[in-house]
mmCIF file of the C-alpha atoms, coordinates in Angstrom:
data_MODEL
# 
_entry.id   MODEL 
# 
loop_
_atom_site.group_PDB 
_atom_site.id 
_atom_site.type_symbol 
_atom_site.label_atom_id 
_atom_site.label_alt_id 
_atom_site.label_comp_id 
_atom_site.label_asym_id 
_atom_site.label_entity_id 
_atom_site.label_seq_id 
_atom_site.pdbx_PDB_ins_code 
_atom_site.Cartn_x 
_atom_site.Cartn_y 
_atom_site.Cartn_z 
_atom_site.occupancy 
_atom_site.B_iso_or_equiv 
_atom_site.pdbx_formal_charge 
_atom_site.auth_seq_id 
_atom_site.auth_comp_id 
_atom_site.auth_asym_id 
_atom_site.auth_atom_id 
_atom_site.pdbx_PDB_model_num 
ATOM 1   C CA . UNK A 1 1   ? 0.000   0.000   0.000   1.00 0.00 ? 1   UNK A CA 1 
ATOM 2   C CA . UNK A 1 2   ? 3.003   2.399   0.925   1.00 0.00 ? 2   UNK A CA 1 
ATOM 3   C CA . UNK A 1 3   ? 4.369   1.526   -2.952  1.00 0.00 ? 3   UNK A CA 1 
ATOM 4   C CA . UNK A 1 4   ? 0.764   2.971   -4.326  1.00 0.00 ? 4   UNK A CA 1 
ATOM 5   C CA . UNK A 1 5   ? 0.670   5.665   -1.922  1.00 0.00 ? 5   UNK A CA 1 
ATOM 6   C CA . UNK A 1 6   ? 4.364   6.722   -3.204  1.00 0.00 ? 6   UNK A CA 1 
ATOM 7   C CA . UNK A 1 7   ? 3.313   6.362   -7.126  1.00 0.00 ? 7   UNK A CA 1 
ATOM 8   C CA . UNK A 1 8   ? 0.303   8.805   -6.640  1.00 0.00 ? 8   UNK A CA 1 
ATOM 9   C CA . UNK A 1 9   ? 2.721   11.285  -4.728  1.00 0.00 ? 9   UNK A CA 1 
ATOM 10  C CA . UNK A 1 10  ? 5.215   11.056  -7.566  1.00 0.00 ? 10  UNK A CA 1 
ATOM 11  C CA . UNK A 1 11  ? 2.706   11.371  -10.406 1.00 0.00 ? 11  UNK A CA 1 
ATOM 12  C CA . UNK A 1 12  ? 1.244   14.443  -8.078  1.00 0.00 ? 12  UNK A CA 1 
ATOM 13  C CA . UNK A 1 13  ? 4.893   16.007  -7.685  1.00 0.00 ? 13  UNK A CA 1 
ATOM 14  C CA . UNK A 1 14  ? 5.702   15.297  -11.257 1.00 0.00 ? 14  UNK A CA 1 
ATOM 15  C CA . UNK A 1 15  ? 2.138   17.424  -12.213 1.00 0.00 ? 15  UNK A CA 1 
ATOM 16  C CA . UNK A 1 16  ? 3.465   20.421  -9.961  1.00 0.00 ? 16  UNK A CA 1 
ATOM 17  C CA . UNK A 1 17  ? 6.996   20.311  -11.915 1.00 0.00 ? 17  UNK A CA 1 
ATOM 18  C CA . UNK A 1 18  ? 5.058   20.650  -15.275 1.00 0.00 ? 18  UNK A CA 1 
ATOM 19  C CA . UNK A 1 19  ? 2.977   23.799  -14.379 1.00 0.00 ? 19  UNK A CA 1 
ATOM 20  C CA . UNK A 1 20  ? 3.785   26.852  -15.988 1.00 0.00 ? 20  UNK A CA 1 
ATOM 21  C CA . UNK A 1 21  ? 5.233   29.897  -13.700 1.00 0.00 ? 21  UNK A CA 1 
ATOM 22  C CA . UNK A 1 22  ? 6.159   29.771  -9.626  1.00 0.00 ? 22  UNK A CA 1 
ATOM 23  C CA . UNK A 1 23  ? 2.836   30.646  -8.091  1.00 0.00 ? 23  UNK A CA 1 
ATOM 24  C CA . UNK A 1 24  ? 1.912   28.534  -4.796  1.00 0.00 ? 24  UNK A CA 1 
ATOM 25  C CA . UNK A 1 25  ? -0.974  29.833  -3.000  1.00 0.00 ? 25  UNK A CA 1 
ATOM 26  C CA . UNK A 1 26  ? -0.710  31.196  0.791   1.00 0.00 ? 26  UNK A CA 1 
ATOM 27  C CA . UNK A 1 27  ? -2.523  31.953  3.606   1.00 0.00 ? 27  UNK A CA 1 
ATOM 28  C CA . UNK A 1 28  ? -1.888  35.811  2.937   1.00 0.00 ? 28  UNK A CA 1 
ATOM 29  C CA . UNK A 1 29  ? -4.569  36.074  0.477   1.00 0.00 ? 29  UNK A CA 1 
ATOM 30  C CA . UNK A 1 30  ? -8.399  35.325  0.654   1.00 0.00 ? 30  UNK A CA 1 
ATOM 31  C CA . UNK A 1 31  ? -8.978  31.381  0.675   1.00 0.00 ? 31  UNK A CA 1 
ATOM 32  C CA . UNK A 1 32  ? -10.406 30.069  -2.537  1.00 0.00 ? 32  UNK A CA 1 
ATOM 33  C CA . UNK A 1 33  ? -9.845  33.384  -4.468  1.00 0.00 ? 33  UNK A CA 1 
ATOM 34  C CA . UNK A 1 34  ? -9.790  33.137  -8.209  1.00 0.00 ? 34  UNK A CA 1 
ATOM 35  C CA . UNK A 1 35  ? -5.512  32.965  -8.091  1.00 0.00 ? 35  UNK A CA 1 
ATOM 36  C CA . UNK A 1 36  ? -6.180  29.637  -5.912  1.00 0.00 ? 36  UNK A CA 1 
ATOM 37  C CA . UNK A 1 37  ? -8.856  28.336  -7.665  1.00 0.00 ? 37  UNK A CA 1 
ATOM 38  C CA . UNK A 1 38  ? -6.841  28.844  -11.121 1.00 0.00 ? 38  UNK A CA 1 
ATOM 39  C CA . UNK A 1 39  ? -3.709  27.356  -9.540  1.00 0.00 ? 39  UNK A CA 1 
ATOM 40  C CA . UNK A 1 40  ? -5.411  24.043  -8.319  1.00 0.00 ? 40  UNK A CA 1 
ATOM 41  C CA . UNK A 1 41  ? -7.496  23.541  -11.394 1.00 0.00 ? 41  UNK A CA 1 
ATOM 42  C CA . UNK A 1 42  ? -4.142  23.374  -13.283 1.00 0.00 ? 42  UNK A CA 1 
ATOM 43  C CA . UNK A 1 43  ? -2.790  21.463  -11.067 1.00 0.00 ? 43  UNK A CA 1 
ATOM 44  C CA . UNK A 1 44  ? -5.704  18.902  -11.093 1.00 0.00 ? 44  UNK A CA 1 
ATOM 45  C CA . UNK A 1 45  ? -5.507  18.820  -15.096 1.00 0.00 ? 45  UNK A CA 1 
ATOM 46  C CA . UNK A 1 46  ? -1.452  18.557  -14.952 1.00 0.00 ? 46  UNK A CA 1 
ATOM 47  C CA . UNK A 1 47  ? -1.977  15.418  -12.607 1.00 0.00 ? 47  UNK A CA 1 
ATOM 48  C CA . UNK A 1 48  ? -5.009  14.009  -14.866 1.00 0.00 ? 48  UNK A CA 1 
ATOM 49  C CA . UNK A 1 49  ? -2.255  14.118  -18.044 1.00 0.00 ? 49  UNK A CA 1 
ATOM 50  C CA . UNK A 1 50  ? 0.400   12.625  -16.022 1.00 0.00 ? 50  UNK A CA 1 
ATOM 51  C CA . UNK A 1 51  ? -1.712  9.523   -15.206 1.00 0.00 ? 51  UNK A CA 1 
ATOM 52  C CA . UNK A 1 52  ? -3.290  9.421   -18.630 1.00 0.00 ? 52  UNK A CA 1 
ATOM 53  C CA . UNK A 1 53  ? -0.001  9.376   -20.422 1.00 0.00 ? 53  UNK A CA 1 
ATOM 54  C CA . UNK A 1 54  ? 1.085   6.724   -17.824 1.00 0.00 ? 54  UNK A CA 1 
ATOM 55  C CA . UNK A 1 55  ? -1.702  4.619   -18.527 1.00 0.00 ? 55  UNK A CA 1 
ATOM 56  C CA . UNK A 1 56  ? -1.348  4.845   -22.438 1.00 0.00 ? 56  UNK A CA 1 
ATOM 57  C CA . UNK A 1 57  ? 2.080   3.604   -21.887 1.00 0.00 ? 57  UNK A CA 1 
ATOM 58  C CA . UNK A 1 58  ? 0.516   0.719   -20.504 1.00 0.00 ? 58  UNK A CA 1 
ATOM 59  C CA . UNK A 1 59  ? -2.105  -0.242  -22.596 1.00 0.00 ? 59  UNK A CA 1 
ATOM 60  C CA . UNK A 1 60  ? 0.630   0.107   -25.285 1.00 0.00 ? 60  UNK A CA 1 
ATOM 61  C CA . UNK A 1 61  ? 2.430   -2.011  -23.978 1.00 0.00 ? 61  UNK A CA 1 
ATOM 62  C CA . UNK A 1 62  ? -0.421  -4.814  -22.955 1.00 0.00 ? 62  UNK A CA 1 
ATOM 63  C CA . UNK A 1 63  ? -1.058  -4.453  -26.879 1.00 0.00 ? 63  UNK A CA 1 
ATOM 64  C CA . UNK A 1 64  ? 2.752   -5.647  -28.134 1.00 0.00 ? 64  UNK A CA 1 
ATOM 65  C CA . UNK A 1 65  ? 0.962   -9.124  -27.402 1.00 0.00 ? 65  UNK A CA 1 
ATOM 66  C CA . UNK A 1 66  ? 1.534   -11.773 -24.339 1.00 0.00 ? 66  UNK A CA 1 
ATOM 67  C CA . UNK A 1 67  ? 4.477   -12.793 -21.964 1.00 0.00 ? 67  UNK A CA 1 
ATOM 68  C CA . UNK A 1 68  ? 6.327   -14.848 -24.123 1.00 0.00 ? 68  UNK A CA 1 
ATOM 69  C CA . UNK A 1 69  ? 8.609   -15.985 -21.358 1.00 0.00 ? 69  UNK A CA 1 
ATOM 70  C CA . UNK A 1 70  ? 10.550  -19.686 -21.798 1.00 0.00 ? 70  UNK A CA 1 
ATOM 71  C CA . UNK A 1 71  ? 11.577  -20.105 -18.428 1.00 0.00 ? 71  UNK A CA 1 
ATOM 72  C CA . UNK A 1 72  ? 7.996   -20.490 -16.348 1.00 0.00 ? 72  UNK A CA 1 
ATOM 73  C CA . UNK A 1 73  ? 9.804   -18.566 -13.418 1.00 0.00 ? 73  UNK A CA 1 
ATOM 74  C CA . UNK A 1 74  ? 10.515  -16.030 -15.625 1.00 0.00 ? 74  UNK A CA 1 
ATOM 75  C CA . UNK A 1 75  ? 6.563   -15.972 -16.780 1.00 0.00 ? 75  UNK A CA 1 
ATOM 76  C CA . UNK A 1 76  ? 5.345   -16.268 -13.173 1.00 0.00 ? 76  UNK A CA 1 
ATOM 77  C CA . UNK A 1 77  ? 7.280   -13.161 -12.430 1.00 0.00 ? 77  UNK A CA 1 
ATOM 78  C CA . UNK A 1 78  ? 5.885   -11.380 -15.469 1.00 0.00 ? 78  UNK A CA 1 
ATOM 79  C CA . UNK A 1 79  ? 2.661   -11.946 -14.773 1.00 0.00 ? 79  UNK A CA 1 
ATOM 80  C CA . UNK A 1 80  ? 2.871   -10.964 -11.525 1.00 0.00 ? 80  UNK A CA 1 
ATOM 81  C CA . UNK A 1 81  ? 4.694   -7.672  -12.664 1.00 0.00 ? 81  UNK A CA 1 
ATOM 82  C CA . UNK A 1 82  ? 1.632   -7.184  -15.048 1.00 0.00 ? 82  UNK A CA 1 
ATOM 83  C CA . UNK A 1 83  ? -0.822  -8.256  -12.446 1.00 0.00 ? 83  UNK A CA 1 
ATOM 84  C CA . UNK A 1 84  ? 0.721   -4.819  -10.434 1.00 0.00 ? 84  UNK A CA 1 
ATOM 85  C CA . UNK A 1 85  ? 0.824   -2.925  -13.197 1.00 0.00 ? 85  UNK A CA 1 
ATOM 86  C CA . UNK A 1 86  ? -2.914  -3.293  -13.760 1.00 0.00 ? 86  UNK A CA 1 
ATOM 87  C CA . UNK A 1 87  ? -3.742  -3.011  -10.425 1.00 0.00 ? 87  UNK A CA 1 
ATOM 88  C CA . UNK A 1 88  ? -2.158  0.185   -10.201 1.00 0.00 ? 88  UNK A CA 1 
ATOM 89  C CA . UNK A 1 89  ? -4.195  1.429   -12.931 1.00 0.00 ? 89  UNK A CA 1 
ATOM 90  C CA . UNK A 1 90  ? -7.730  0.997   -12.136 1.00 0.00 ? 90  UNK A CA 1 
ATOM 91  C CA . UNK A 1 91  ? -6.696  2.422   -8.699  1.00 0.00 ? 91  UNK A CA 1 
ATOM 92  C CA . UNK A 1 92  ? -5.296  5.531   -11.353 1.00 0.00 ? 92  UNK A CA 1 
ATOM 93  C CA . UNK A 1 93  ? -8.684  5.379   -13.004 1.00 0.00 ? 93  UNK A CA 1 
ATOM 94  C CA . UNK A 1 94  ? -10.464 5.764   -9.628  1.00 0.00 ? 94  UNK A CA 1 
ATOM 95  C CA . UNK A 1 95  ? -8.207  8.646   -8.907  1.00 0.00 ? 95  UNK A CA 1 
ATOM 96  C CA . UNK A 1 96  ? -9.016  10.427  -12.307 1.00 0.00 ? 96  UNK A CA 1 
ATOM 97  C CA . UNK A 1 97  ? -12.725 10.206  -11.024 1.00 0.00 ? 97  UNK A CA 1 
ATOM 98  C CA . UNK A 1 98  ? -12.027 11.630  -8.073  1.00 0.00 ? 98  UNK A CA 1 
ATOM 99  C CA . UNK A 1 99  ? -9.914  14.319  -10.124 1.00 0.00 ? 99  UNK A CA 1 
ATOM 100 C CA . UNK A 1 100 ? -12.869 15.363  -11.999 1.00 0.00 ? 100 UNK A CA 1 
ATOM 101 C CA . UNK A 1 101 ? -15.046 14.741  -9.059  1.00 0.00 ? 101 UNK A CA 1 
ATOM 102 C CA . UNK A 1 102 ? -12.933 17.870  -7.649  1.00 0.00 ? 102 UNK A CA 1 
ATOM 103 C CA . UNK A 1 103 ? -12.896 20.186  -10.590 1.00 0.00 ? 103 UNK A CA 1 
ATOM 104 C CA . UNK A 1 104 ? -16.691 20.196  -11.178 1.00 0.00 ? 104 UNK A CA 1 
ATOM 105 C CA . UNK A 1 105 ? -16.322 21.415  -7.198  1.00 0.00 ? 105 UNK A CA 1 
ATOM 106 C CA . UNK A 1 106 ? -14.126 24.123  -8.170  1.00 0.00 ? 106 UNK A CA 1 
ATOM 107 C CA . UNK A 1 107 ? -16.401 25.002  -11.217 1.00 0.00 ? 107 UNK A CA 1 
ATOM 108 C CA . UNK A 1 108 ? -19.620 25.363  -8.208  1.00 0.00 ? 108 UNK A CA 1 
ATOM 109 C CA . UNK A 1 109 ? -17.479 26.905  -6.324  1.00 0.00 ? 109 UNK A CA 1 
ATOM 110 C CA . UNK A 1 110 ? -17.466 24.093  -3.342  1.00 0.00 ? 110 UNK A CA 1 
ATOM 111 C CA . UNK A 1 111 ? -13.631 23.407  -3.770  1.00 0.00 ? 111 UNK A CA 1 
ATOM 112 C CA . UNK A 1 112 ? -11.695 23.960  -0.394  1.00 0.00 ? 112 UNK A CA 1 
ATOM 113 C CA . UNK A 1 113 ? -14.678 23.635  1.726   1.00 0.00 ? 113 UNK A CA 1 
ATOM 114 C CA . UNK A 1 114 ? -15.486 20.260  3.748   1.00 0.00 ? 114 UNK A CA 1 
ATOM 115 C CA . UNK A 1 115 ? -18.181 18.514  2.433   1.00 0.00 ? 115 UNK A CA 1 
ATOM 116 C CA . UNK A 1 116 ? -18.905 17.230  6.360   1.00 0.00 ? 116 UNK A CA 1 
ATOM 117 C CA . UNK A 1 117 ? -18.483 20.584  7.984   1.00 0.00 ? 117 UNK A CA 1 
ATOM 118 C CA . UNK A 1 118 ? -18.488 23.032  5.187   1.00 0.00 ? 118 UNK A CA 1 
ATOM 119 C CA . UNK A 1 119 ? -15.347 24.750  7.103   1.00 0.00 ? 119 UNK A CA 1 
ATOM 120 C CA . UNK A 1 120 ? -12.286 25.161  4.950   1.00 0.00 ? 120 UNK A CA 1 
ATOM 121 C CA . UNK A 1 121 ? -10.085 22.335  4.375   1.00 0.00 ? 121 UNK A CA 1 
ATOM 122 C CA . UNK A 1 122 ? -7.124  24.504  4.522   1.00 0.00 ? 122 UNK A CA 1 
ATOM 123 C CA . UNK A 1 123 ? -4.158  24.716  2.229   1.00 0.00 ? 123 UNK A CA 1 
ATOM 124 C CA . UNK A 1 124 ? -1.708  22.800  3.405   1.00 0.00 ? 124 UNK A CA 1 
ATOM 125 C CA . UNK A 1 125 ? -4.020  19.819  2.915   1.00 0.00 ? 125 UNK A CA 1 
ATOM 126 C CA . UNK A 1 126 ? -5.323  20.669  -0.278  1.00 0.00 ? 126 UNK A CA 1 
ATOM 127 C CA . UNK A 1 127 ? -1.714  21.406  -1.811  1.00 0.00 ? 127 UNK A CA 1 
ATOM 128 C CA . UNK A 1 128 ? -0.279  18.092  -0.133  1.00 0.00 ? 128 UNK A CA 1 
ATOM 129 C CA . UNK A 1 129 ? -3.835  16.117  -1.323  1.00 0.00 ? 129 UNK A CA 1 
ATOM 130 C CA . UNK A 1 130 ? -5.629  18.042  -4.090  1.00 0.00 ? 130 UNK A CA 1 
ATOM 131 C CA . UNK A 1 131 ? -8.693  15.869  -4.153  1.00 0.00 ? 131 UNK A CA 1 
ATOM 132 C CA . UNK A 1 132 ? -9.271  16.234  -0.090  1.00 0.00 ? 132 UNK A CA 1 
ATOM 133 C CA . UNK A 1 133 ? -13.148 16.467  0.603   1.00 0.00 ? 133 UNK A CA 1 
ATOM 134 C CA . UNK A 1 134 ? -12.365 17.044  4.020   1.00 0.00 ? 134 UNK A CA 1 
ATOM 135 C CA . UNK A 1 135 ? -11.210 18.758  6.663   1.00 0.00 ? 135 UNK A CA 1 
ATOM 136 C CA . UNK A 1 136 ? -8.598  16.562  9.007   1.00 0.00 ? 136 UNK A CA 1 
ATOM 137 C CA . UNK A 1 137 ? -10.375 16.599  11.816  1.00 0.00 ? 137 UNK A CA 1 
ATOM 138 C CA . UNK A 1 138 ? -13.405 15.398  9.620   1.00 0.00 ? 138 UNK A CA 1 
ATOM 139 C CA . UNK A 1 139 ? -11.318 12.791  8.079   1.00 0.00 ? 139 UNK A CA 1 
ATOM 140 C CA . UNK A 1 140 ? -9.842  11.248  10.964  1.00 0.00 ? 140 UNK A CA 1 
ATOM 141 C CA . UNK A 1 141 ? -13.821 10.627  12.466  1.00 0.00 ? 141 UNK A CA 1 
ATOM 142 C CA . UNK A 1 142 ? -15.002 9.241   9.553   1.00 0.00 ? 142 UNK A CA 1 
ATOM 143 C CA . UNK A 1 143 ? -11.743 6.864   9.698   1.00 0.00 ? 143 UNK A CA 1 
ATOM 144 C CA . UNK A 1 144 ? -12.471 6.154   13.160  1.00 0.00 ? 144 UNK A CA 1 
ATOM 145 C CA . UNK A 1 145 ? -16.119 5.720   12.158  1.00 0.00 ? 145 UNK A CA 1 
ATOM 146 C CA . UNK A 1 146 ? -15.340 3.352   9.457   1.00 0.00 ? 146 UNK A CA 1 
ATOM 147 C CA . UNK A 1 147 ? -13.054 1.075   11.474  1.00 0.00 ? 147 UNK A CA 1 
ATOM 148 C CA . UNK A 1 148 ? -15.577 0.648   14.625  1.00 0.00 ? 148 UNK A CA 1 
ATOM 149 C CA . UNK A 1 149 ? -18.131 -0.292  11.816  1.00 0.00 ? 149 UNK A CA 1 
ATOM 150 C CA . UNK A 1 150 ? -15.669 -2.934  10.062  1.00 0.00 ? 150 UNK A CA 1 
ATOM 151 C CA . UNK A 1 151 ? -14.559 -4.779  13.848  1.00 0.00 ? 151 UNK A CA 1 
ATOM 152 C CA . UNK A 1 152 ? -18.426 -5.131  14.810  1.00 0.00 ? 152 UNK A CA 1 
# 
């Protein structure tokens, strides 16, 4: 889970190195103003490319035809590779969902704002996880929530 966690953090950091000019958004100007909005829809889009591009490279690649491997070692650990590769991906897809998910909010002008509390997320959070729906605090109860509910 770490390894999925760190591929979504380097597709995210890769998406930041590919936006045009230095812009970051701080606390010294109104929260959610236009600048903001702007600089995390771009961001958003630069991270939807990355993972589209990555998953093209895949699907290329699934199309140069099957594991041809002699050895059945060798084949096992292809497979297996492949089996990773495609996991990865349909968690990617999810993410592009989520992606959109969070540019529609900016378009409505919901983006930034918990969806539990309706306070703002904060921008620390949102720059660190663009697609955050909540709040920490908000987060961490509905973790806490969701675990109680899985060991009954």
């Amino acid at each position: 889970m770490a390894g999925v966690l760190s591929d979504e953090i380097d597709v995210l950091a890769k998406a930041r190195r590919a936006m045009p000019g230095d812009y970051l958004p701080s606390d010294g100007e109104p929260y959610m103003c236009e600048a903001q909005q702007d600089y995390f829809r771009r961001l958003l889009l630069e991270w939807k490319k990355s993972i589209l591009s990555a998953s093209a490279g895949t699907l290329s690649a699934l199309q140069d035809g099957p594991i041809r491997e002699p050895d059945l070692n060798d084949r096992a650990s292809s497979e297996t590779e492949w089996g990773i590769e495609l996991r990865t991906r349909d968690r990617q897809r999810k993410l592009i969902a989520k992606i959109d998910s969070a540019m529609r909010r900016i378009d409505e002008g919901e983006y930034g704002y918990c969806e539990v509390t309706g306070e703002p997320i904060g921008l620390g959070r949102l720059i660190a996880r663009p697609i955050a729906t909540m709040t920490v605090e908000a987060q961490e109860a509905h973790e806490r929530r969701e675990k109680i509910s899985r060991d009954m």
